[in-house]
PDB file of C-alpha atoms in Angstrom:
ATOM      1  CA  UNK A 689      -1.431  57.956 -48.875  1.00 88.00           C
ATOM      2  CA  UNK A 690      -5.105  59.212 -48.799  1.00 92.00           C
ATOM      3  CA  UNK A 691      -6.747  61.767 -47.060  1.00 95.00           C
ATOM      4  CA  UNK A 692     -10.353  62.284 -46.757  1.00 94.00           C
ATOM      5  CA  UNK A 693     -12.526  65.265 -45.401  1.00 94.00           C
ATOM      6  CA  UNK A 694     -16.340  65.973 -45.278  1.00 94.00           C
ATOM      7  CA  UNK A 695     -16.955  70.300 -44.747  1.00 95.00           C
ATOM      8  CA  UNK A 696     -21.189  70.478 -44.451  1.00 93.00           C
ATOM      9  CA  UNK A 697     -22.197  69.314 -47.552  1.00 93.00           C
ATOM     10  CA  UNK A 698     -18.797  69.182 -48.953  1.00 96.00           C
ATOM     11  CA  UNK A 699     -16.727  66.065 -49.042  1.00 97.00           C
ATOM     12  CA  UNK A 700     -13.161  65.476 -50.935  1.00 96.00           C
ATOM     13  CA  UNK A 701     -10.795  62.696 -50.830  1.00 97.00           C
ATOM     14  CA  UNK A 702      -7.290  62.877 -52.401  1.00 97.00           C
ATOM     15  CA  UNK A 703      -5.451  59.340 -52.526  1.00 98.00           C
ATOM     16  CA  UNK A 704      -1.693  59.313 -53.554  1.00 97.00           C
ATOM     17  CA  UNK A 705       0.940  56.503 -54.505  1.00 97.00           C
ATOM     18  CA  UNK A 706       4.576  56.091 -55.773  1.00 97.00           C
ATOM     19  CA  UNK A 707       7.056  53.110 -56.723  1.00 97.00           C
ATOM     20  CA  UNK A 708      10.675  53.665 -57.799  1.00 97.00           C
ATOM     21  CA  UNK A 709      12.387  51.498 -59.642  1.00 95.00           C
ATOM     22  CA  UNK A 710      15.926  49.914 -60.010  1.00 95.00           C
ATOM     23  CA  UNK A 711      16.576  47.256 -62.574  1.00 95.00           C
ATOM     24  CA  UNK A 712      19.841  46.116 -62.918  1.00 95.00           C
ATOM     25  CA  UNK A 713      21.307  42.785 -64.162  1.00 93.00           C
ATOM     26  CA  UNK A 714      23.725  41.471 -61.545  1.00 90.00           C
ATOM     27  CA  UNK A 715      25.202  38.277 -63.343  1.00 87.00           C
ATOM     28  CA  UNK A 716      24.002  36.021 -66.264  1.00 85.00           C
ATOM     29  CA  UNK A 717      24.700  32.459 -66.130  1.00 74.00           C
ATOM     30  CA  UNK A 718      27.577  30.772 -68.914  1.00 65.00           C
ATOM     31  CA  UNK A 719      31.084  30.028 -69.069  1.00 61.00           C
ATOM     32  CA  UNK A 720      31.405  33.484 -70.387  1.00 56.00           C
ATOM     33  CA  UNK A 721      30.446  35.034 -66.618  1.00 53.00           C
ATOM     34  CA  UNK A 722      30.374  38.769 -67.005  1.00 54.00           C
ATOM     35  CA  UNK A 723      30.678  39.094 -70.083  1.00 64.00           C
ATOM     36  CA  UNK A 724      28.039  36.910 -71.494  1.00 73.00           C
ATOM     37  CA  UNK A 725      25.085  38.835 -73.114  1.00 85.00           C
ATOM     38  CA  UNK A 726      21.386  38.444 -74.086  1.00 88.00           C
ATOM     39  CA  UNK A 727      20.420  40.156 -77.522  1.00 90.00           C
ATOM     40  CA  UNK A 728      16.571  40.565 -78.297  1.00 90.00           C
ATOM     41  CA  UNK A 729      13.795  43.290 -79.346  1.00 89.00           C
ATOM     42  CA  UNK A 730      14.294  42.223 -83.455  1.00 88.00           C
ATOM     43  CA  UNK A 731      13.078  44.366 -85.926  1.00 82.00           C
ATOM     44  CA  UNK A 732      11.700  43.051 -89.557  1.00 73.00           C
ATOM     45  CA  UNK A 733      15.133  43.671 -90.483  1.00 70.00           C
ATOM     46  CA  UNK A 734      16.511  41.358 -88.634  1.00 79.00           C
ATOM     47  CA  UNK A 735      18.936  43.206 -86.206  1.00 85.00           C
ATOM     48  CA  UNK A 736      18.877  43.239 -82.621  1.00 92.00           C
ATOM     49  CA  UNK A 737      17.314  46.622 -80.651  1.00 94.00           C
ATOM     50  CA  UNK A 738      17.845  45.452 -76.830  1.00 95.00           C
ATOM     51  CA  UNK A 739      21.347  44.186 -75.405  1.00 94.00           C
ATOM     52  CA  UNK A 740      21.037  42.765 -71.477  1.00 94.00           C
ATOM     53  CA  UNK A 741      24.395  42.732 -69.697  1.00 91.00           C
ATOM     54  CA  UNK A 742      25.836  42.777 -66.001  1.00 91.00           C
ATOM     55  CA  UNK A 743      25.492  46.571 -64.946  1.00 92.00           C
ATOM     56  CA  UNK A 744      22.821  47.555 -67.346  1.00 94.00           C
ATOM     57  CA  UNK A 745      19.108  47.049 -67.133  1.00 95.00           C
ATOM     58  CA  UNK A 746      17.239  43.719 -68.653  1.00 94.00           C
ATOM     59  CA  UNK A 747      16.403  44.608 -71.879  1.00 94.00           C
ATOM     60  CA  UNK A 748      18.763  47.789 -72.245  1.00 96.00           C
ATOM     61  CA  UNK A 749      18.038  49.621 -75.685  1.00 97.00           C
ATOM     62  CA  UNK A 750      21.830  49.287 -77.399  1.00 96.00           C
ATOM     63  CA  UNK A 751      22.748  51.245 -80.405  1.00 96.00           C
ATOM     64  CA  UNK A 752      24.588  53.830 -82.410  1.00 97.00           C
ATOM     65  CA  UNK A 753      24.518  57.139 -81.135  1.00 98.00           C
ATOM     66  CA  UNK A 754      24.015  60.000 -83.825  1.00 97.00           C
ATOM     67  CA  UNK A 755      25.397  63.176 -84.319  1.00 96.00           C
ATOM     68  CA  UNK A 756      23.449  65.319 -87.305  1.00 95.00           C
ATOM     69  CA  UNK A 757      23.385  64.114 -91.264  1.00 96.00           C
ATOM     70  CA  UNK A 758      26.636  63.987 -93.839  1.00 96.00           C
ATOM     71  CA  UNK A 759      25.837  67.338 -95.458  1.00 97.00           C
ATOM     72  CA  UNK A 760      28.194  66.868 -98.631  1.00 96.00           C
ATOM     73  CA  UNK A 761      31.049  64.195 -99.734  1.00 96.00           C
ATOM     74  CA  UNK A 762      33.815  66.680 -98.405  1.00 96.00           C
ATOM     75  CA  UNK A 763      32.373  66.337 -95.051  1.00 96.00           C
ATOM     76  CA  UNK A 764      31.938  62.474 -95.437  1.00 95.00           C
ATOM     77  CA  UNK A 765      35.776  62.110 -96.186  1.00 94.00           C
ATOM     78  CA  UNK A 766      36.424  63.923 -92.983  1.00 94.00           C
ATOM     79  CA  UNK A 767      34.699  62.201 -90.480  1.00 94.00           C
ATOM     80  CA  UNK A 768      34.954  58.610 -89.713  1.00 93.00           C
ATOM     81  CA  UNK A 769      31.982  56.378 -91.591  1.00 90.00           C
ATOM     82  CA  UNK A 770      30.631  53.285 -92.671  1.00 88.00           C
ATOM     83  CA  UNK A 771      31.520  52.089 -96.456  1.00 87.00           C
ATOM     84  CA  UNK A 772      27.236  52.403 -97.162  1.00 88.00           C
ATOM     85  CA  UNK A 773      27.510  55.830 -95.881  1.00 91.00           C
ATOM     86  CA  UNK A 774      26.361  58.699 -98.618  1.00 93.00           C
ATOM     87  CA  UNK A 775      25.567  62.733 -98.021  1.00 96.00           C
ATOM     88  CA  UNK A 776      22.353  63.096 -96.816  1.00 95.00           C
ATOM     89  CA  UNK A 777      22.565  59.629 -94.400  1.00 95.00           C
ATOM     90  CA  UNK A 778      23.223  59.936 -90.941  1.00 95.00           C
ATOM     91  CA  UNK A 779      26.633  60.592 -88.950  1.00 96.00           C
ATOM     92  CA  UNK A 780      27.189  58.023 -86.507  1.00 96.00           C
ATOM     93  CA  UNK A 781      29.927  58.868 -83.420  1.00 97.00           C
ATOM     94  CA  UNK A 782      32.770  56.846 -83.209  1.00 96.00           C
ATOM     95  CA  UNK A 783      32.680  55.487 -79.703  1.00 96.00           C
ATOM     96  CA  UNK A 784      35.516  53.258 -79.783  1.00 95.00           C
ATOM     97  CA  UNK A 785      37.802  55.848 -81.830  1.00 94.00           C
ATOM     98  CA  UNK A 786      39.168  53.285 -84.122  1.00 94.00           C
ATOM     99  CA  UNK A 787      38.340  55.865 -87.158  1.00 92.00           C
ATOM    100  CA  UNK A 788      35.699  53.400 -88.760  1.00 91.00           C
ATOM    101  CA  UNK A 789      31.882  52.881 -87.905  1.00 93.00           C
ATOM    102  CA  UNK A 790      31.060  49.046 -87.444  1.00 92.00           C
ATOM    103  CA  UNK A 791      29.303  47.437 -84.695  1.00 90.00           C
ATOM    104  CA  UNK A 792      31.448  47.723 -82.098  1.00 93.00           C
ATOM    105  CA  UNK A 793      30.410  51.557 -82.077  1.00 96.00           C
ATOM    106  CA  UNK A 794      27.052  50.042 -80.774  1.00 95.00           C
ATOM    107  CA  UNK A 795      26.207  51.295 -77.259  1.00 96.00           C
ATOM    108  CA  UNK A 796      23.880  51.798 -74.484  1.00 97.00           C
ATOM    109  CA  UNK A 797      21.126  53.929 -75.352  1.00 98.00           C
ATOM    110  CA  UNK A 798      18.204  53.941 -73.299  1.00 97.00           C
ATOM    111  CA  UNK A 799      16.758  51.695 -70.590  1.00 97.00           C
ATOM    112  CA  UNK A 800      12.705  50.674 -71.517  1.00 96.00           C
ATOM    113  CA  UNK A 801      12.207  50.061 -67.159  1.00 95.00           C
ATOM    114  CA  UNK A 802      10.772  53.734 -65.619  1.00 96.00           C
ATOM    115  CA  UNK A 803      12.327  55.018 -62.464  1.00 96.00           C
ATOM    116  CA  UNK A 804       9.274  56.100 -61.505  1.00 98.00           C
ATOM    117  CA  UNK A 805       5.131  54.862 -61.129  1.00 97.00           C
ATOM    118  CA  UNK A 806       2.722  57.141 -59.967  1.00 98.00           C
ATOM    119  CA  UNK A 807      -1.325  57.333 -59.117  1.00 98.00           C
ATOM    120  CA  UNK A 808      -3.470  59.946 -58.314  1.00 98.00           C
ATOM    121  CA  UNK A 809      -6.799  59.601 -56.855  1.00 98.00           C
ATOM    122  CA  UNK A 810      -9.318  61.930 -56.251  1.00 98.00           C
ATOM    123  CA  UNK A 811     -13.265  62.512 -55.341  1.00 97.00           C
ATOM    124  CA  UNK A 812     -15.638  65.713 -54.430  1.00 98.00           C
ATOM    125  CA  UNK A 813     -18.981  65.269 -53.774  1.00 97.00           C
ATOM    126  CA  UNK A 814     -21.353  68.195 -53.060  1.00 96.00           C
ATOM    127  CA  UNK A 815     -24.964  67.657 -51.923  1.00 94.00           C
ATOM    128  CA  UNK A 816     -26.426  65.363 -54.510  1.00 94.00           C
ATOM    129  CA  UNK A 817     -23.753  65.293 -57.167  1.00 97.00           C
ATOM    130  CA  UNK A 818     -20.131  63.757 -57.196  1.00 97.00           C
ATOM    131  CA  UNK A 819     -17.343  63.917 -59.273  1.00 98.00           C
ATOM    132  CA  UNK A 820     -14.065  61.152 -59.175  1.00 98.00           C
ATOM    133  CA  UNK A 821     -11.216  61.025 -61.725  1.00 98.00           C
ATOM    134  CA  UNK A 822      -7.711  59.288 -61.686  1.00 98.00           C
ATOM    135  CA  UNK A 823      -4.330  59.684 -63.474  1.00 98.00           C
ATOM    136  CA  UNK A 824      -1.509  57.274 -63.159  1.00 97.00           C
ATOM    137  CA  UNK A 825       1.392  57.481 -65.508  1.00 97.00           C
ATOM    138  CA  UNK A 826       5.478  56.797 -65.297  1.00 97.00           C
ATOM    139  CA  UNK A 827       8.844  58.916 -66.010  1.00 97.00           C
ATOM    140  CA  UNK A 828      12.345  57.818 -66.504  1.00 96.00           C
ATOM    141  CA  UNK A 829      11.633  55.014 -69.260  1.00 97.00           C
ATOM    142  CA  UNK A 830      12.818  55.255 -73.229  1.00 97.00           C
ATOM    143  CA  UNK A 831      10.643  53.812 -76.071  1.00 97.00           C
ATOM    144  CA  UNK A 832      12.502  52.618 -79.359  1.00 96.00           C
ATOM    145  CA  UNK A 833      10.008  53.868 -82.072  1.00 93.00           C
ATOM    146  CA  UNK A 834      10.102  50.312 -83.711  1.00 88.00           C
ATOM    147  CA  UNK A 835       7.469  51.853 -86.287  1.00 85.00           C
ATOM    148  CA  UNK A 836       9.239  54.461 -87.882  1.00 84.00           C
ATOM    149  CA  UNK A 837      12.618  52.014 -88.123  1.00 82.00           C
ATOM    150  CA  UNK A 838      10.297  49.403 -90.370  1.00 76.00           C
ATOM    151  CA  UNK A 839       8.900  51.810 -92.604  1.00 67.00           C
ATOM    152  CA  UNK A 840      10.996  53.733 -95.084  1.00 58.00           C
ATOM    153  CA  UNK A 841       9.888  57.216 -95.723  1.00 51.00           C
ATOM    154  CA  UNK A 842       9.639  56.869 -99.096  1.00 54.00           C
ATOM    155  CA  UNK A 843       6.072  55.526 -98.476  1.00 57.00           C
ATOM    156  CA  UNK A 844       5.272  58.604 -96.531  1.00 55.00           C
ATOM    157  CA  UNK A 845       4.346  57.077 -93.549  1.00 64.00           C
ATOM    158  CA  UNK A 846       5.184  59.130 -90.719  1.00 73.00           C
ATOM    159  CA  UNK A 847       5.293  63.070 -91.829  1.00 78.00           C
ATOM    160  CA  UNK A 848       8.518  63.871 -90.678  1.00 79.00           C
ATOM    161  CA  UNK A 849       9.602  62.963 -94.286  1.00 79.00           C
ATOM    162  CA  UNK A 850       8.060  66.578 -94.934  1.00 84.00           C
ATOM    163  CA  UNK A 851      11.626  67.603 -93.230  1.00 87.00           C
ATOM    164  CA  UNK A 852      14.211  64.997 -94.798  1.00 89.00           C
ATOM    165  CA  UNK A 853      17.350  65.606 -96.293  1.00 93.00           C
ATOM    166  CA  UNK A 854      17.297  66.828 -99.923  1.00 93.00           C
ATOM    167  CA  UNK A 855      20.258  68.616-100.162  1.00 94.00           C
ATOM    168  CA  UNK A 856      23.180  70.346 -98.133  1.00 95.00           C
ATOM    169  CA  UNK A 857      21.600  72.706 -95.154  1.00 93.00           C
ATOM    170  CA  UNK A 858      18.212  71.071 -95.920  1.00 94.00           C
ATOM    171  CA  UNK A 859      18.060  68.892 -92.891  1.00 93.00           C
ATOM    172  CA  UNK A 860      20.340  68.219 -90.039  1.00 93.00           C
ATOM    173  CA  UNK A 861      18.033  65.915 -88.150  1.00 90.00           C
ATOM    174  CA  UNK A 862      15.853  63.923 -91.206  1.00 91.00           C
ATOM    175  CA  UNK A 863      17.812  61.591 -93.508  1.00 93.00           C
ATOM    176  CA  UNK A 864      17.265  61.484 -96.811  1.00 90.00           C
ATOM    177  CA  UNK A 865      14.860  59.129 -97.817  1.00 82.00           C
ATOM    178  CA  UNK A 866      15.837  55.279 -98.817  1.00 79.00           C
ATOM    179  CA  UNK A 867      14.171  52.197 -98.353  1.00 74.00           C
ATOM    180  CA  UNK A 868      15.416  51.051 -94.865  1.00 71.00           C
ATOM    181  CA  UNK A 869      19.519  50.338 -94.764  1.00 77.00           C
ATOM    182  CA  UNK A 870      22.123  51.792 -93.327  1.00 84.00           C
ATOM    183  CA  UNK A 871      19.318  55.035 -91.613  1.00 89.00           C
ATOM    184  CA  UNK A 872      17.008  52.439 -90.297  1.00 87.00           C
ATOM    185  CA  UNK A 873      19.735  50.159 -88.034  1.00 91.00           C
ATOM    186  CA  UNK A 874      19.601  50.746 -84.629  1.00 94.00           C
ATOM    187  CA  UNK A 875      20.260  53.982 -83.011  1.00 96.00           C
ATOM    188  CA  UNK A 876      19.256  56.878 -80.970  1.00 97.00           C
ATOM    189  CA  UNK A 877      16.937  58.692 -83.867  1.00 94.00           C
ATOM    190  CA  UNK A 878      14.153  56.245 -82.803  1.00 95.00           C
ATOM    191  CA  UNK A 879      14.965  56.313 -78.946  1.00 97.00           C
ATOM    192  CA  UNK A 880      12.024  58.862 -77.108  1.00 97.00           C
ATOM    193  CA  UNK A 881      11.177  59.745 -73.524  1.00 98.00           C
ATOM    194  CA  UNK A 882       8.286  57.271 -72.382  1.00 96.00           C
ATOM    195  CA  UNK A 883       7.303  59.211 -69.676  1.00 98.00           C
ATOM    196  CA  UNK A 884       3.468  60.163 -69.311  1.00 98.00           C
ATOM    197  CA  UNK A 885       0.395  61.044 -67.465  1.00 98.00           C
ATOM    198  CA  UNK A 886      -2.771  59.628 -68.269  1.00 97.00           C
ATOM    199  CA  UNK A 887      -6.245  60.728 -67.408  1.00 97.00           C
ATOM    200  CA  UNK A 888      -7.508  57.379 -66.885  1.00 96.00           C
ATOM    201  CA  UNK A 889     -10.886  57.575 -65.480  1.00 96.00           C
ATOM    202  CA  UNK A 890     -13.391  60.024 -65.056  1.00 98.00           C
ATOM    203  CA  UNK A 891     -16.816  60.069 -63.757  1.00 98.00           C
ATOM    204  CA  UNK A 892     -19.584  62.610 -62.970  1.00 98.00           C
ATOM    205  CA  UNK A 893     -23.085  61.701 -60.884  1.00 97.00           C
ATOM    206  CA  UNK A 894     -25.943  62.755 -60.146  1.00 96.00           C
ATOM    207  CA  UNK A 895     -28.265  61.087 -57.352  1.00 94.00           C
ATOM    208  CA  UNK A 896     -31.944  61.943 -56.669  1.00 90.00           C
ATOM    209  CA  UNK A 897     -33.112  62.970 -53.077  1.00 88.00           C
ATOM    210  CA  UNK A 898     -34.337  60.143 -51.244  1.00 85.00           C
ATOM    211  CA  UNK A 899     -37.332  62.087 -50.766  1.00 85.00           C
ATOM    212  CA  UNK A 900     -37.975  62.142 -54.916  1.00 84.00           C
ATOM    213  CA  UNK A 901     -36.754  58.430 -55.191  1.00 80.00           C
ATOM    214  CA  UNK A 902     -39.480  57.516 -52.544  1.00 82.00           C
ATOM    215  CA  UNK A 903     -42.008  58.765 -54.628  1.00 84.00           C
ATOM    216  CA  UNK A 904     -40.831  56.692 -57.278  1.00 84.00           C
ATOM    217  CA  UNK A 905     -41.414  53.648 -55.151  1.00 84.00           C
ATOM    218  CA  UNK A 906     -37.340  53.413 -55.538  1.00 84.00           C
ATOM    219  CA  UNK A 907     -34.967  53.844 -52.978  1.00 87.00           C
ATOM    220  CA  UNK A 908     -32.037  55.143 -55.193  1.00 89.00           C
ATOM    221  CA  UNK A 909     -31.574  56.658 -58.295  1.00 90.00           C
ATOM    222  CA  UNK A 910     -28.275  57.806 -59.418  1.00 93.00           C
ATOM    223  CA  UNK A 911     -27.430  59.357 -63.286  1.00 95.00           C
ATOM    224  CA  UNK A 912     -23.986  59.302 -64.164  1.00 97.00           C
ATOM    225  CA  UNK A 913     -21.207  60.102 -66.775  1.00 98.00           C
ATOM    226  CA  UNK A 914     -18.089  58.045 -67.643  1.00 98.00           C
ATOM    227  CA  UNK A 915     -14.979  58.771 -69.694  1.00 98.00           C
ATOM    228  CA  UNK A 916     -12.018  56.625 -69.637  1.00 97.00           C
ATOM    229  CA  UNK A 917      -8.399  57.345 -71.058  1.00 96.00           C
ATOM    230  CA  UNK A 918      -9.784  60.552 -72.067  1.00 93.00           C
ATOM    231  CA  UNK A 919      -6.462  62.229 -72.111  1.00 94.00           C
ATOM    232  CA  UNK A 920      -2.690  61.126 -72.199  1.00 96.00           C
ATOM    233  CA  UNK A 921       0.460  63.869 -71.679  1.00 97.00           C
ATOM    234  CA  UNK A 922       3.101  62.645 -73.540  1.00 97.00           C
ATOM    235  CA  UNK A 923       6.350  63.692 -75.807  1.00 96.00           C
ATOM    236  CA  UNK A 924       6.246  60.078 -77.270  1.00 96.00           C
ATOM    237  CA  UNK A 925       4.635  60.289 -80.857  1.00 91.00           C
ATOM    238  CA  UNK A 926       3.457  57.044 -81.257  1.00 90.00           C
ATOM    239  CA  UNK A 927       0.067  55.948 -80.600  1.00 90.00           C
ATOM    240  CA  UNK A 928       0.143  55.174 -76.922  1.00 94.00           C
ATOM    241  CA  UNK A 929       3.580  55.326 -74.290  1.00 95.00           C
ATOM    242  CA  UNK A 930       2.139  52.077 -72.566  1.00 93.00           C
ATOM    243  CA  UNK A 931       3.963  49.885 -74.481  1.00 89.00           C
ATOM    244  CA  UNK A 932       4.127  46.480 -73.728  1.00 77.00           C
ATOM    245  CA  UNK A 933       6.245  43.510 -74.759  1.00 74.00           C
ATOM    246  CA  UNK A 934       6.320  40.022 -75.890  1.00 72.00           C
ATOM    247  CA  UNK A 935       9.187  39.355 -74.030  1.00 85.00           C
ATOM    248  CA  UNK A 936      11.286  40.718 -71.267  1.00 89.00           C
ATOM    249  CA  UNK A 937      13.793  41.284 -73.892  1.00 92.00           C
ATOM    250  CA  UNK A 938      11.804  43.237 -76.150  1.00 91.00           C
ATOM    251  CA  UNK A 939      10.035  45.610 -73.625  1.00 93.00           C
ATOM    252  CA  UNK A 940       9.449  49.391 -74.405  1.00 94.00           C
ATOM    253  CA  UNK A 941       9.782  48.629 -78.172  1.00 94.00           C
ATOM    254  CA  UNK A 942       7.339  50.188 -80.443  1.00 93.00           C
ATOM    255  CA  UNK A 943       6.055  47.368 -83.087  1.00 86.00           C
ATOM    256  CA  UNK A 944       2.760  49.299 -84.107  1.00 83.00           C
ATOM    257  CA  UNK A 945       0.861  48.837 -81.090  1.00 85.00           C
ATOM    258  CA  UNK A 946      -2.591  49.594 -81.401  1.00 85.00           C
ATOM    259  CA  UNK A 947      -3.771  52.451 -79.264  1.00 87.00           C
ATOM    260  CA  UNK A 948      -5.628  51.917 -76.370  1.00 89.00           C
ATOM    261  CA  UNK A 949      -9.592  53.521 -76.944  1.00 92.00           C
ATOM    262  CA  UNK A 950     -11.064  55.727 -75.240  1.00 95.00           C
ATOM    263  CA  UNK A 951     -14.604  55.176 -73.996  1.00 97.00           C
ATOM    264  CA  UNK A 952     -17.853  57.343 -73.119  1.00 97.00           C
ATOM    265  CA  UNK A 953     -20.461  55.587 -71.832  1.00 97.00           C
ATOM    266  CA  UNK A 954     -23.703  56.925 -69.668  1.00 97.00           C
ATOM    267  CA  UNK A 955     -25.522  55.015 -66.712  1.00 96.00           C
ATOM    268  CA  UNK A 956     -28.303  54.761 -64.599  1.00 94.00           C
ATOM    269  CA  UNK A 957     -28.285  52.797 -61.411  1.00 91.00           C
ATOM    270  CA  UNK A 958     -31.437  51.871 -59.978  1.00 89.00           C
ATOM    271  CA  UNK A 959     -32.027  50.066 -56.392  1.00 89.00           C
ATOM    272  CA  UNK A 960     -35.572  49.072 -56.103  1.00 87.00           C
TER     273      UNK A 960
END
């Protein structure tokens, strides 16, 4: 949609647009039928982050689903856990209430596909100056934080370690630290929203009077300004939310990627 209006010396435009989504896998071939499944998005640990199967989306994020940190042995004992399980690790749900944490407690936790694309366009121009920006951005869509499941906090890379575990009551959301293991497989700790807006372009002009640029011998002159990816709104605390992938298997997972710049640049067009 786009609407455009010139007022005496005024002039706007506002341009609009929208896509929804639905992915949804609908059969995958094998003598299995529906209940074959595709397995991808590996981390450096060597266990699968993405799970495709009939009724889910391609590339569906599939893992444990957590529910605080073992605060003391007494409490381990009295919940259902894994045999590498210790106080201070974190308390996976039992989803298939057979009163023991394996794999088959593995689920569905996050789809890496947005439900929703958006753009927004828009330009003013008043007498000799002009002004344009855009924002496009997406909602709906989960990023597995691939990042923070590769690196151990005992290195200190990312600084929620300032709020891990180190005792009961410390911390009911940051493990204690280890180097990777039984914290680090697969869950819903590294699952965030990948929704965002992003200022993507911005520019601001200037253009001489045709009477000045005459004068010049020229018969334009126009100054301008130019930002790009100036600003992103985002809860995802990675680098950048526009993740990509190297597969359709492994979309919307985190690796590392290296942010996208932003840019400032100045011009000066001239037409002689």
């Amino acid at each position: 949609i786009v609407w455009r209006e010139k007022i005496k010396d005024f002039s706007y435009g506002v341009g609009v647009l929208g896509t929804t989504i639905h992915n949804e896998v609908l059969s995958i071939g094998g003598a299995s039928g529906v209940d074959s499944v595709l397995i991808g998005g590996y981390l450096g640990n060597g266990i699968p982050v993405t799970l495709s199967r009939v009724g889910l989306p391609i590339g569906a994020f599939y893992g444990y689903v957590t529910d605080g940190i073992f605060q003391t042995e007494e409490e381990l004992n009295s919940y259902p856990h894994s045999s590498l399980a210790e106080p201070g690790d974190l308390r996976f749900v039992d989803m298939n209430k057979d009163g023991i944490i394996s794999g088959l407690d593995r689920t569905y936790i996050g789809s890496p596909v947005p439900k929703f694309i958006f753009g927004l366009n828009f330009e003013f121009a008043y007498k000799a100056f002009d002004l344009s920006f855009d924002i496009h951005g997406q909602t709906g869509n989960k990023i597995f934080n691939g990042k923070d499941a590769v690196r151990p906090d005992p290195y200190n890379f990312e600084r929620n370690v300032w709020d891990r575990w180190t005792g009961p009551g410390s911390s009911n959301t940051e493990p204690r630290p280890s180097f990777g293991g039984y914290n680090y497989t697969p869950s819903d700790r590294f699952i965030q929203d990948g929704s965002f807006a992003r200022l993507r372009n911005v520019m601001f002009g200037y253009t001489l009077p045709e009477s000045v640029a005459a004068r010049l011998a020229l018969q334009d002159v126009r100054l301008y300004l130019k930002g790009t990816n100036i600003f992103t709104l985002t809860k995802f605390t990675g680098y950048t939310p526009e993740i990509g992938s190297y597969d359709v298997l492994s979309n919307g997972i985190d690796y590392g990627i290296y942010p996208i710049a932003a840019v400032y640049s100045i011009g000066l067009n001239i037409t002689f």
